[in-house]
mmCIF file of N, CA and C in Angstrom:
data_model
loop_
_atom_site.group_PDB
_atom_site.id
_atom_site.type_symbol
_atom_site.label_atom_id
_atom_site.label_comp_id
_atom_site.label_asym_id
_atom_site.label_seq_id
_atom_site.Cartn_x
_atom_site.Cartn_y
_atom_site.Cartn_z
ATOM 1 N N MET A 1 0.852 -1.181 0.000
ATOM 2 C CA MET A 1 0.000 0.000 0.000
ATOM 3 C C MET A 1 0.894 1.238 0.000
ATOM 4 N N SER A 2 0.575 2.193 -0.862
ATOM 5 C CA SER A 2 1.351 3.430 -0.931
ATOM 6 C C SER A 2 1.030 4.334 0.263
ATOM 7 N N ASP A 3 1.888 5.336 0.489
ATOM 8 C CA ASP A 3 1.620 6.308 1.555
ATOM 9 C C ASP A 3 0.305 7.042 1.314
ATOM 10 N N ASP A 4 0.037 7.417 0.046
ATOM 11 C CA ASP A 4 -1.210 8.117 -0.260
ATOM 12 C C ASP A 4 -2.412 7.221 0.010
ATOM 13 N N GLU A 5 -2.334 5.966 -0.375
ATOM 14 C CA GLU A 5 -3.439 5.051 -0.104
ATOM 15 C C GLU A 5 -3.667 4.905 1.398
ATOM 16 N N ALA A 6 -2.603 4.824 2.167
ATOM 17 C CA ALA A 6 -2.723 4.724 3.625
ATOM 18 C C ALA A 6 -3.334 5.996 4.208
ATOM 19 N N ARG A 7 -2.930 7.155 3.697
ATOM 20 C CA ARG A 7 -3.508 8.424 4.179
ATOM 21 C C ARG A 7 -5.003 8.502 3.887
ATOM 22 N N ILE A 8 -5.380 8.085 2.685
ATOM 23 C CA ILE A 8 -6.790 8.122 2.304
ATOM 24 C C ILE A 8 -7.587 7.123 3.134
ATOM 25 N N ARG A 9 -7.038 5.954 3.340
ATOM 26 C CA ARG A 9 -7.702 4.949 4.178
ATOM 27 C C ARG A 9 -7.945 5.527 5.580
ATOM 28 N N ALA A 10 -6.945 6.191 6.146
ATOM 29 C CA ALA A 10 -7.085 6.801 7.472
ATOM 30 C C ALA A 10 -8.120 7.921 7.437
ATOM 31 N N LEU A 11 -8.115 8.749 6.398
ATOM 32 C CA LEU A 11 -9.079 9.843 6.257
ATOM 33 C C LEU A 11 -10.502 9.296 6.261
ATOM 34 N N ILE A 12 -10.759 8.249 5.491
ATOM 35 C CA ILE A 12 -12.106 7.679 5.398
ATOM 36 C C ILE A 12 -12.494 6.989 6.696
ATOM 37 N N THR A 13 -11.577 6.315 7.322
ATOM 38 C CA THR A 13 -11.849 5.656 8.602
ATOM 39 C C THR A 13 -12.191 6.690 9.668
ATOM 40 N N HIS A 14 -11.451 7.805 9.696
ATOM 41 C CA HIS A 14 -11.747 8.882 10.653
ATOM 42 C C HIS A 14 -13.108 9.505 10.350
ATOM 43 N N TRP A 15 -13.419 9.680 9.063
ATOM 44 C CA TRP A 15 -14.721 10.215 8.661
ATOM 45 C C TRP A 15 -15.848 9.309 9.160
ATOM 46 N N ALA A 16 -15.724 7.995 8.925
ATOM 47 C CA ALA A 16 -16.767 7.055 9.353
ATOM 48 C C ALA A 16 -16.909 7.058 10.870
ATOM 49 N N ASP A 17 -15.801 7.137 11.588
ATOM 50 C CA ASP A 17 -15.851 7.217 13.053
ATOM 51 C C ASP A 17 -16.571 8.494 13.493
ATOM 52 N N ALA A 18 -16.296 9.600 12.810
ATOM 53 C CA ALA A 18 -16.964 10.868 13.141
ATOM 54 C C ALA A 18 -18.465 10.778 12.863
ATOM 55 N N VAL A 19 -18.831 10.156 11.750
ATOM 56 C CA VAL A 19 -20.255 9.962 11.458
ATOM 57 C C VAL A 19 -20.890 9.167 12.585
ATOM 58 N N HIS A 20 -20.262 8.086 12.986
ATOM 59 C CA HIS A 20 -20.828 7.233 14.029
ATOM 60 C C HIS A 20 -20.976 7.977 15.365
ATOM 61 N N ARG A 21 -20.045 8.869 15.658
ATOM 62 C CA ARG A 21 -20.104 9.650 16.904
ATOM 63 C C ARG A 21 -21.053 10.840 16.807
ATOM 64 N N GLY A 22 -21.494 11.181 15.593
ATOM 65 C CA GLY A 22 -22.315 12.374 15.410
ATOM 66 C C GLY A 22 -21.500 13.648 15.522
ATOM 67 N N ASP A 23 -20.239 13.570 15.140
ATOM 68 C CA ASP A 23 -19.285 14.685 15.233
ATOM 69 C C ASP A 23 -19.242 15.415 13.892
ATOM 70 N N LEU A 24 -20.035 16.475 13.750
ATOM 71 C CA LEU A 24 -20.142 17.176 12.471
ATOM 72 C C LEU A 24 -18.807 17.758 12.029
ATOM 73 N N ASP A 25 -18.044 18.354 12.938
ATOM 74 C CA ASP A 25 -16.735 18.905 12.555
ATOM 75 C C ASP A 25 -15.834 17.813 11.996
ATOM 76 N N GLY A 26 -15.860 16.645 12.609
ATOM 77 C CA GLY A 26 -15.067 15.522 12.115
ATOM 78 C C GLY A 26 -15.530 15.029 10.759
ATOM 79 N N VAL A 27 -16.850 15.058 10.537
ATOM 80 C CA VAL A 27 -17.401 14.650 9.243
ATOM 81 C C VAL A 27 -16.958 15.614 8.145
ATOM 82 N N LEU A 28 -16.941 16.907 8.461
ATOM 83 C CA LEU A 28 -16.604 17.919 7.456
ATOM 84 C C LEU A 28 -15.109 18.026 7.180
ATOM 85 N N ALA A 29 -14.297 17.607 8.131
ATOM 86 C CA ALA A 29 -12.845 17.693 7.947
ATOM 87 C C ALA A 29 -12.453 16.940 6.675
ATOM 88 N N ASP A 30 -11.524 17.481 5.958
ATOM 89 C CA ASP A 30 -10.987 16.831 4.760
ATOM 90 C C ASP A 30 -11.993 16.736 3.617
ATOM 91 N N HIS A 31 -12.961 17.649 3.583
ATOM 92 C CA HIS A 31 -13.896 17.722 2.467
ATOM 93 C C HIS A 31 -13.701 19.051 1.746
ATOM 94 N N ALA A 32 -13.791 19.001 0.434
ATOM 95 C CA ALA A 32 -13.618 20.187 -0.402
ATOM 96 C C ALA A 32 -14.833 21.108 -0.279
ATOM 97 N N GLU A 33 -14.601 22.395 -0.414
ATOM 98 C CA GLU A 33 -15.693 23.382 -0.379
ATOM 99 C C GLU A 33 -16.733 23.108 -1.466
ATOM 100 N N ASP A 34 -16.294 22.545 -2.595
ATOM 101 C CA ASP A 34 -17.200 22.306 -3.722
ATOM 102 C C ASP A 34 -17.648 20.843 -3.816
ATOM 103 N N ILE A 35 -17.685 20.157 -2.675
ATOM 104 C CA ILE A 35 -18.088 18.748 -2.675
ATOM 105 C C ILE A 35 -19.454 18.562 -3.319
ATOM 106 N N VAL A 36 -19.609 17.432 -3.984
ATOM 107 C CA VAL A 36 -20.893 16.990 -4.506
ATOM 108 C C VAL A 36 -21.169 15.629 -3.876
ATOM 109 N N MET A 37 -22.360 15.482 -3.265
ATOM 110 C CA MET A 37 -22.735 14.203 -2.676
ATOM 111 C C MET A 37 -24.060 13.748 -3.258
ATOM 112 N N TYR A 38 -24.084 12.503 -3.705
ATOM 113 C CA TYR A 38 -25.325 11.821 -4.062
ATOM 114 C C TYR A 38 -25.627 10.899 -2.893
ATOM 115 N N ASP A 39 -26.779 11.113 -2.280
ATOM 116 C CA ASP A 39 -27.120 10.411 -1.052
ATOM 117 C C ASP A 39 -28.348 9.542 -1.270
ATOM 118 N N VAL A 40 -28.664 8.727 -0.266
ATOM 119 C CA VAL A 40 -29.835 7.863 -0.339
ATOM 120 C C VAL A 40 -31.122 8.694 -0.371
ATOM 121 N N PRO A 41 -31.319 9.626 0.590
ATOM 122 C CA PRO A 41 -32.539 10.437 0.518
ATOM 123 C C PRO A 41 -32.408 11.559 -0.517
ATOM 124 N N PRO A 42 -33.534 12.144 -0.928
ATOM 125 C CA PRO A 42 -33.500 13.276 -1.848
ATOM 126 C C PRO A 42 -32.714 14.444 -1.255
ATOM 127 N N PRO A 43 -32.267 15.361 -2.097
ATOM 128 C CA PRO A 43 -32.622 15.513 -3.506
ATOM 129 C C PRO A 43 -31.776 14.597 -4.392
ATOM 130 N N HIS A 44 -32.405 14.041 -5.381
ATOM 131 C CA HIS A 44 -31.729 13.077 -6.240
ATOM 132 C C HIS A 44 -30.723 13.707 -7.187
ATOM 133 N N GLU A 45 -30.789 15.036 -7.345
ATOM 134 C CA GLU A 45 -29.782 15.710 -8.170
ATOM 135 C C GLU A 45 -28.500 15.970 -7.381
ATOM 136 N N GLY A 46 -28.490 15.575 -6.130
ATOM 137 C CA GLY A 46 -27.289 15.680 -5.312
ATOM 138 C C GLY A 46 -27.235 16.954 -4.491
ATOM 139 N N LEU A 47 -26.294 16.952 -3.582
ATOM 140 C CA LEU A 47 -26.021 18.105 -2.729
ATOM 141 C C LEU A 47 -24.722 18.730 -3.207
ATOM 142 N N HIS A 48 -24.723 20.039 -3.388
ATOM 143 C CA HIS A 48 -23.573 20.738 -3.946
ATOM 144 C C HIS A 48 -23.065 21.782 -2.959
ATOM 145 N N GLY A 49 -21.810 21.649 -2.547
ATOM 146 C CA GLY A 49 -21.184 22.609 -1.659
ATOM 147 C C GLY A 49 -21.134 22.119 -0.219
ATOM 148 N N LEU A 50 -20.117 22.571 0.491
ATOM 149 C CA LEU A 50 -19.869 22.115 1.856
ATOM 150 C C LEU A 50 -20.987 22.524 2.812
ATOM 151 N N ALA A 51 -21.561 23.706 2.645
ATOM 152 C CA ALA A 51 -22.634 24.144 3.543
ATOM 153 C C ALA A 51 -23.860 23.240 3.416
ATOM 154 N N VAL A 52 -24.222 22.884 2.198
ATOM 155 C CA VAL A 52 -25.377 22.019 1.967
ATOM 156 C C VAL A 52 -25.071 20.603 2.462
ATOM 157 N N TYR A 53 -23.865 20.135 2.199
ATOM 158 C CA TYR A 53 -23.416 18.824 2.691
ATOM 159 C C TYR A 53 -23.516 18.792 4.215
ATOM 160 N N SER A 54 -23.058 19.845 4.865
ATOM 161 C CA SER A 54 -23.088 19.944 6.321
ATOM 162 C C SER A 54 -24.518 19.866 6.855
ATOM 163 N N ALA A 55 -25.437 20.535 6.202
ATOM 164 C CA ALA A 55 -26.829 20.578 6.656
ATOM 165 C C ALA A 55 -27.528 19.227 6.532
ATOM 166 N N ALA A 56 -26.996 18.330 5.720
ATOM 167 C CA ALA A 56 -27.617 17.017 5.524
ATOM 168 C C ALA A 56 -27.376 16.066 6.694
ATOM 169 N N TRP A 57 -26.371 16.310 7.499
ATOM 170 C CA TRP A 57 -25.972 15.340 8.522
ATOM 171 C C TRP A 57 -26.793 15.338 9.804
ATOM 172 N N PRO A 58 -27.241 16.457 10.353
ATOM 173 C CA PRO A 58 -27.981 16.395 11.632
ATOM 174 C C PRO A 58 -29.179 15.446 11.648
ATOM 175 N N PRO A 59 -30.018 15.382 10.607
ATOM 176 C CA PRO A 59 -31.111 14.391 10.654
ATOM 177 C C PRO A 59 -30.589 12.951 10.717
ATOM 178 N N PHE A 60 -29.492 12.677 10.028
ATOM 179 C CA PHE A 60 -28.910 11.334 10.090
ATOM 180 C C PHE A 60 -28.405 11.048 11.498
ATOM 181 N N PHE A 61 -27.759 12.023 12.106
ATOM 182 C CA PHE A 61 -27.268 11.839 13.473
ATOM 183 C C PHE A 61 -28.415 11.547 14.433
ATOM 184 N N GLU A 62 -29.542 12.231 14.265
ATOM 185 C CA GLU A 62 -30.714 11.987 15.113
ATOM 186 C C GLU A 62 -31.201 10.551 14.953
ATOM 187 N N TRP A 63 -31.303 10.092 13.719
ATOM 188 C CA TRP A 63 -31.721 8.708 13.462
ATOM 189 C C TRP A 63 -30.720 7.733 14.078
ATOM 190 N N GLN A 64 -29.448 7.987 13.849
ATOM 191 C CA GLN A 64 -28.404 7.082 14.318
ATOM 192 C C GLN A 64 -28.347 7.016 15.850
ATOM 193 N N ALA A 65 -28.686 8.121 16.523
ATOM 194 C CA ALA A 65 -28.650 8.170 17.986
ATOM 195 C C ALA A 65 -29.631 7.185 18.620
ATOM 196 N N GLN A 66 -30.517 6.644 17.834
ATOM 197 C CA GLN A 66 -31.466 5.653 18.325
ATOM 198 C C GLN A 66 -30.861 4.254 18.372
ATOM 199 N N GLY A 67 -29.551 4.153 18.148
ATOM 200 C CA GLY A 67 -28.868 2.868 18.264
ATOM 201 C C GLY A 67 -28.397 2.265 16.959
ATOM 202 N N ALA A 68 -28.428 3.020 15.874
ATOM 203 C CA ALA A 68 -28.019 2.486 14.574
ATOM 204 C C ALA A 68 -26.497 2.354 14.478
ATOM 205 N N SER A 69 -26.082 1.452 13.623
ATOM 206 C CA SER A 69 -24.660 1.227 13.345
ATOM 207 C C SER A 69 -24.232 2.004 12.115
ATOM 208 N N PHE A 70 -22.959 2.340 12.063
ATOM 209 C CA PHE A 70 -22.327 2.937 10.880
ATOM 210 C C PHE A 70 -20.871 2.495 10.943
ATOM 211 N N GLU A 71 -20.589 1.309 10.379
ATOM 212 C CA GLU A 71 -19.273 0.686 10.532
ATOM 213 C C GLU A 71 -18.761 0.191 9.191
ATOM 214 N N ILE A 72 -17.522 0.514 8.892
ATOM 215 C CA ILE A 72 -16.906 0.051 7.652
ATOM 216 C C ILE A 72 -16.720 -1.464 7.714
ATOM 217 N N ASP A 73 -17.179 -2.130 6.671
ATOM 218 C CA ASP A 73 -16.997 -3.571 6.515
ATOM 219 C C ASP A 73 -15.799 -3.836 5.603
ATOM 220 N N THR A 74 -15.792 -3.196 4.428
ATOM 221 C CA THR A 74 -14.669 -3.308 3.506
ATOM 222 C C THR A 74 -14.351 -1.927 2.950
ATOM 223 N N LEU A 75 -13.079 -1.695 2.644
ATOM 224 C CA LEU A 75 -12.642 -0.416 2.077
ATOM 225 C C LEU A 75 -11.489 -0.666 1.126
ATOM 226 N N ASP A 76 -11.635 -0.196 -0.097
ATOM 227 C CA ASP A 76 -10.582 -0.292 -1.117
ATOM 228 C C ASP A 76 -10.237 1.106 -1.592
ATOM 229 N N VAL A 77 -8.943 1.373 -1.766
ATOM 230 C CA VAL A 77 -8.452 2.697 -2.151
ATOM 231 C C VAL A 77 -7.489 2.557 -3.323
ATOM 232 N N THR A 78 -7.632 3.440 -4.300
ATOM 233 C CA THR A 78 -6.685 3.557 -5.405
ATOM 234 C C THR A 78 -6.297 5.021 -5.513
ATOM 235 N N ALA A 79 -4.998 5.300 -5.436
ATOM 236 C CA ALA A 79 -4.529 6.689 -5.450
ATOM 237 C C ALA A 79 -3.556 6.916 -6.590
ATOM 238 N N GLY A 80 -3.786 7.997 -7.319
ATOM 239 C CA GLY A 80 -2.842 8.463 -8.316
ATOM 240 C C GLY A 80 -2.039 9.607 -7.725
ATOM 241 N N THR A 81 -1.452 10.418 -8.582
ATOM 242 C CA THR A 81 -0.636 11.537 -8.128
ATOM 243 C C THR A 81 -1.460 12.611 -7.438
ATOM 244 N N ASP A 82 -2.575 13.003 -8.066
ATOM 245 C CA ASP A 82 -3.387 14.066 -7.480
ATOM 246 C C ASP A 82 -4.880 13.776 -7.471
ATOM 247 N N THR A 83 -5.284 12.590 -7.884
ATOM 248 C CA THR A 83 -6.669 12.149 -7.777
ATOM 249 C C THR A 83 -6.696 10.718 -7.263
ATOM 250 N N ALA A 84 -7.796 10.376 -6.617
ATOM 251 C CA ALA A 84 -7.942 9.034 -6.060
ATOM 252 C C ALA A 84 -9.421 8.706 -5.961
ATOM 253 N N TYR A 85 -9.703 7.430 -5.823
ATOM 254 C CA TYR A 85 -11.060 7.008 -5.525
ATOM 255 C C TYR A 85 -10.998 5.883 -4.508
ATOM 256 N N ALA A 86 -12.088 5.741 -3.804
ATOM 257 C CA ALA A 86 -12.208 4.673 -2.828
ATOM 258 C C ALA A 86 -13.650 4.200 -2.836
ATOM 259 N N TYR A 87 -13.835 2.950 -2.503
ATOM 260 C CA TYR A 87 -15.184 2.432 -2.365
ATOM 261 C C TYR A 87 -15.230 1.535 -1.150
ATOM 262 N N ALA A 88 -16.394 1.552 -0.503
ATOM 263 C CA ALA A 88 -16.543 0.845 0.762
ATOM 264 C C ALA A 88 -17.947 0.275 0.886
ATOM 265 N N LEU A 89 -18.042 -0.752 1.716
ATOM 266 C CA LEU A 89 -19.319 -1.286 2.151
ATOM 267 C C LEU A 89 -19.382 -1.093 3.659
ATOM 268 N N LEU A 90 -20.531 -0.600 4.139
ATOM 269 C CA LEU A 90 -20.703 -0.342 5.567
ATOM 270 C C LEU A 90 -21.947 -1.021 6.094
ATOM 271 N N ARG A 91 -21.860 -1.448 7.344
ATOM 272 C CA ARG A 91 -23.047 -1.870 8.074
ATOM 273 C C ARG A 91 -23.710 -0.589 8.565
ATOM 274 N N CYS A 92 -24.892 -0.322 8.059
ATOM 275 C CA CYS A 92 -25.603 0.907 8.400
ATOM 276 C C CYS A 92 -27.057 0.557 8.608
ATOM 277 N N GLY A 93 -27.490 0.623 9.847
ATOM 278 C CA GLY A 93 -28.877 0.323 10.141
ATOM 279 C C GLY A 93 -29.091 0.132 11.622
ATOM 280 N N THR A 94 -30.353 0.068 11.995
ATOM 281 C CA THR A 94 -30.694 -0.212 13.381
ATOM 282 C C THR A 94 -30.453 -1.687 13.652
ATOM 283 N N PRO A 95 -30.344 -2.078 14.915
ATOM 284 C CA PRO A 95 -30.183 -3.506 15.209
ATOM 285 C C PRO A 95 -31.306 -4.355 14.594
ATOM 286 N N GLU A 96 -32.518 -3.830 14.592
ATOM 287 C CA GLU A 96 -33.643 -4.565 14.013
ATOM 288 C C GLU A 96 -33.480 -4.719 12.501
ATOM 289 N N GLU A 97 -33.081 -3.632 11.835
ATOM 290 C CA GLU A 97 -32.878 -3.700 10.377
ATOM 291 C C GLU A 97 -31.769 -4.674 10.014
ATOM 292 N N LEU A 98 -30.689 -4.642 10.777
ATOM 293 C CA LEU A 98 -29.559 -5.523 10.481
ATOM 294 C C LEU A 98 -29.879 -6.975 10.835
ATOM 295 N N ALA A 99 -30.724 -7.205 11.830
ATOM 296 C CA ALA A 99 -31.145 -8.571 12.157
ATOM 297 C C ALA A 99 -32.036 -9.127 11.051
ATOM 298 N N GLU A 100 -32.892 -8.265 10.511
ATOM 299 C CA GLU A 100 -33.797 -8.680 9.439
ATOM 300 C C GLU A 100 -33.047 -8.922 8.134
ATOM 301 N N ARG A 101 -32.025 -8.100 7.865
ATOM 302 C CA ARG A 101 -31.254 -8.209 6.618
ATOM 303 C C ARG A 101 -29.761 -8.146 6.954
ATOM 304 N N PRO A 102 -29.192 -9.204 7.515
ATOM 305 C CA PRO A 102 -27.816 -9.164 8.022
ATOM 306 C C PRO A 102 -26.737 -8.919 6.958
ATOM 307 N N THR A 103 -27.036 -9.172 5.711
ATOM 308 C CA THR A 103 -26.025 -8.949 4.666
ATOM 309 C C THR A 103 -26.164 -7.598 3.981
ATOM 310 N N LEU A 104 -27.178 -6.816 4.350
ATOM 311 C CA LEU A 104 -27.386 -5.505 3.719
ATOM 312 C C LEU A 104 -26.216 -4.579 4.053
ATOM 313 N N ARG A 105 -25.682 -3.918 3.043
ATOM 314 C CA ARG A 105 -24.578 -2.983 3.239
ATOM 315 C C ARG A 105 -24.870 -1.685 2.494
ATOM 316 N N LEU A 106 -24.487 -0.576 3.127
ATOM 317 C CA LEU A 106 -24.494 0.727 2.478
ATOM 318 C C LEU A 106 -23.276 0.777 1.578
ATOM 319 N N ARG A 107 -23.463 1.219 0.340
ATOM 320 C CA ARG A 107 -22.353 1.324 -0.617
ATOM 321 C C ARG A 107 -21.886 2.773 -0.662
ATOM 322 N N LEU A 108 -20.605 2.976 -0.545
ATOM 323 C CA LEU A 108 -20.026 4.317 -0.586
ATOM 324 C C LEU A 108 -18.933 4.362 -1.641
ATOM 325 N N THR A 109 -18.916 5.455 -2.377
ATOM 326 C CA THR A 109 -17.825 5.731 -3.307
ATOM 327 C C THR A 109 -17.340 7.146 -3.024
ATOM 328 N N PHE A 110 -16.035 7.315 -2.987
ATOM 329 C CA PHE A 110 -15.413 8.609 -2.728
ATOM 330 C C PHE A 110 -14.518 8.974 -3.903
ATOM 331 N N GLY A 111 -14.592 10.224 -4.331
ATOM 332 C CA GLY A 111 -13.638 10.793 -5.274
ATOM 333 C C GLY A 111 -12.827 11.828 -4.508
ATOM 334 N N LEU A 112 -11.518 11.745 -4.602
ATOM 335 C CA LEU A 112 -10.648 12.651 -3.849
ATOM 336 C C LEU A 112 -9.674 13.341 -4.784
ATOM 337 N N ARG A 113 -9.225 14.514 -4.353
ATOM 338 C CA ARG A 113 -8.169 15.217 -5.079
ATOM 339 C C ARG A 113 -7.165 15.755 -4.061
ATOM 340 N N LYS A 114 -5.942 15.878 -4.511
ATOM 341 C CA LYS A 114 -4.891 16.384 -3.643
ATOM 342 C C LYS A 114 -4.687 17.859 -3.940
ATOM 343 N N GLU A 115 -4.783 18.688 -2.889
ATOM 344 C CA GLU A 115 -4.565 20.128 -2.996
ATOM 345 C C GLU A 115 -3.490 20.517 -2.002
ATOM 346 N N GLU A 116 -2.425 21.086 -2.500
ATOM 347 C CA GLU A 116 -1.314 21.525 -1.656
ATOM 348 C C GLU A 116 -0.855 20.418 -0.720
ATOM 349 N N GLY A 117 -0.760 19.196 -1.270
ATOM 350 C CA GLY A 117 -0.266 18.059 -0.512
ATOM 351 C C GLY A 117 -1.281 17.391 0.397
ATOM 352 N N ARG A 118 -2.524 17.866 0.395
ATOM 353 C CA ARG A 118 -3.558 17.334 1.294
ATOM 354 C C ARG A 118 -4.690 16.710 0.485
ATOM 355 N N TRP A 119 -5.096 15.507 0.871
ATOM 356 C CA TRP A 119 -6.210 14.853 0.212
ATOM 357 C C TRP A 119 -7.535 15.418 0.727
ATOM 358 N N LEU A 120 -8.445 15.725 -0.214
ATOM 359 C CA LEU A 120 -9.779 16.224 0.111
ATOM 360 C C LEU A 120 -10.827 15.388 -0.620
ATOM 361 N N VAL A 121 -11.918 15.129 0.054
ATOM 362 C CA VAL A 121 -13.038 14.432 -0.572
ATOM 363 C C VAL A 121 -13.797 15.460 -1.398
ATOM 364 N N ALA A 122 -13.887 15.204 -2.700
ATOM 365 C CA ALA A 122 -14.595 16.096 -3.619
ATOM 366 C C ALA A 122 -15.945 15.521 -4.039
ATOM 367 N N HIS A 123 -16.107 14.215 -3.850
ATOM 368 C CA HIS A 123 -17.355 13.565 -4.246
ATOM 369 C C HIS A 123 -17.620 12.374 -3.337
ATOM 370 N N GLU A 124 -18.877 12.231 -2.923
ATOM 371 C CA GLU A 124 -19.343 11.048 -2.194
ATOM 372 C C GLU A 124 -20.617 10.568 -2.864
ATOM 373 N N HIS A 125 -20.740 9.267 -2.922
ATOM 374 C CA HIS A 125 -21.975 8.656 -3.419
ATOM 375 C C HIS A 125 -22.359 7.567 -2.439
ATOM 376 N N HIS A 126 -23.555 7.682 -1.845
ATOM 377 C CA HIS A 126 -24.066 6.714 -0.886
ATOM 378 C C HIS A 126 -25.269 6.031 -1.520
ATOM 379 N N SER A 127 -25.354 4.710 -1.408
ATOM 380 C CA SER A 127 -26.542 4.028 -1.935
ATOM 381 C C SER A 127 -26.739 2.692 -1.231
ATOM 382 N N PHE A 128 -27.978 2.240 -1.265
ATOM 383 C CA PHE A 128 -28.330 0.887 -0.858
ATOM 384 C C PHE A 128 -28.784 0.155 -2.097
ATOM 385 N N PRO A 129 -28.545 -1.152 -2.159
ATOM 386 C CA PRO A 129 -29.094 -1.908 -3.285
ATOM 387 C C PRO A 129 -30.611 -1.863 -3.255
ATOM 388 N N HIS A 130 -31.223 -1.845 -4.400
ATOM 389 C CA HIS A 130 -32.683 -1.829 -4.496
ATOM 390 C C HIS A 130 -33.134 -3.246 -4.838
ATOM 391 N N ASP A 131 -33.728 -3.895 -3.864
ATOM 392 C CA ASP A 131 -34.198 -5.291 -4.091
ATOM 393 C C ASP A 131 -35.594 -5.308 -4.651
#
């Protein structure tokens, strides 16, 4: 694993830990001002910009505070010189949801770019399989 791949792996792991803790500052760290996120709930045209991305998290934190999990199951990273992507599967759901569908995983894809030697998340895509 390259140093950049290890840095990105750590960045995403810290992000997921911050999401699980409901730590908005931690979630926003290492994200570009012009981030675009395609998320499970609407709007389906995506969220554009860090302020809008930030506003999307409090309702998720409220839901998660009821005992839901948000844990990385698998994470793969590929890094070039100044762009990278990563994809992950996460256990995301309440204990009841995960008991009912134990193999269900949230799918995440990240697009990153390096600015002044620092990796930033420029794109996130979150989805669940549609059965």
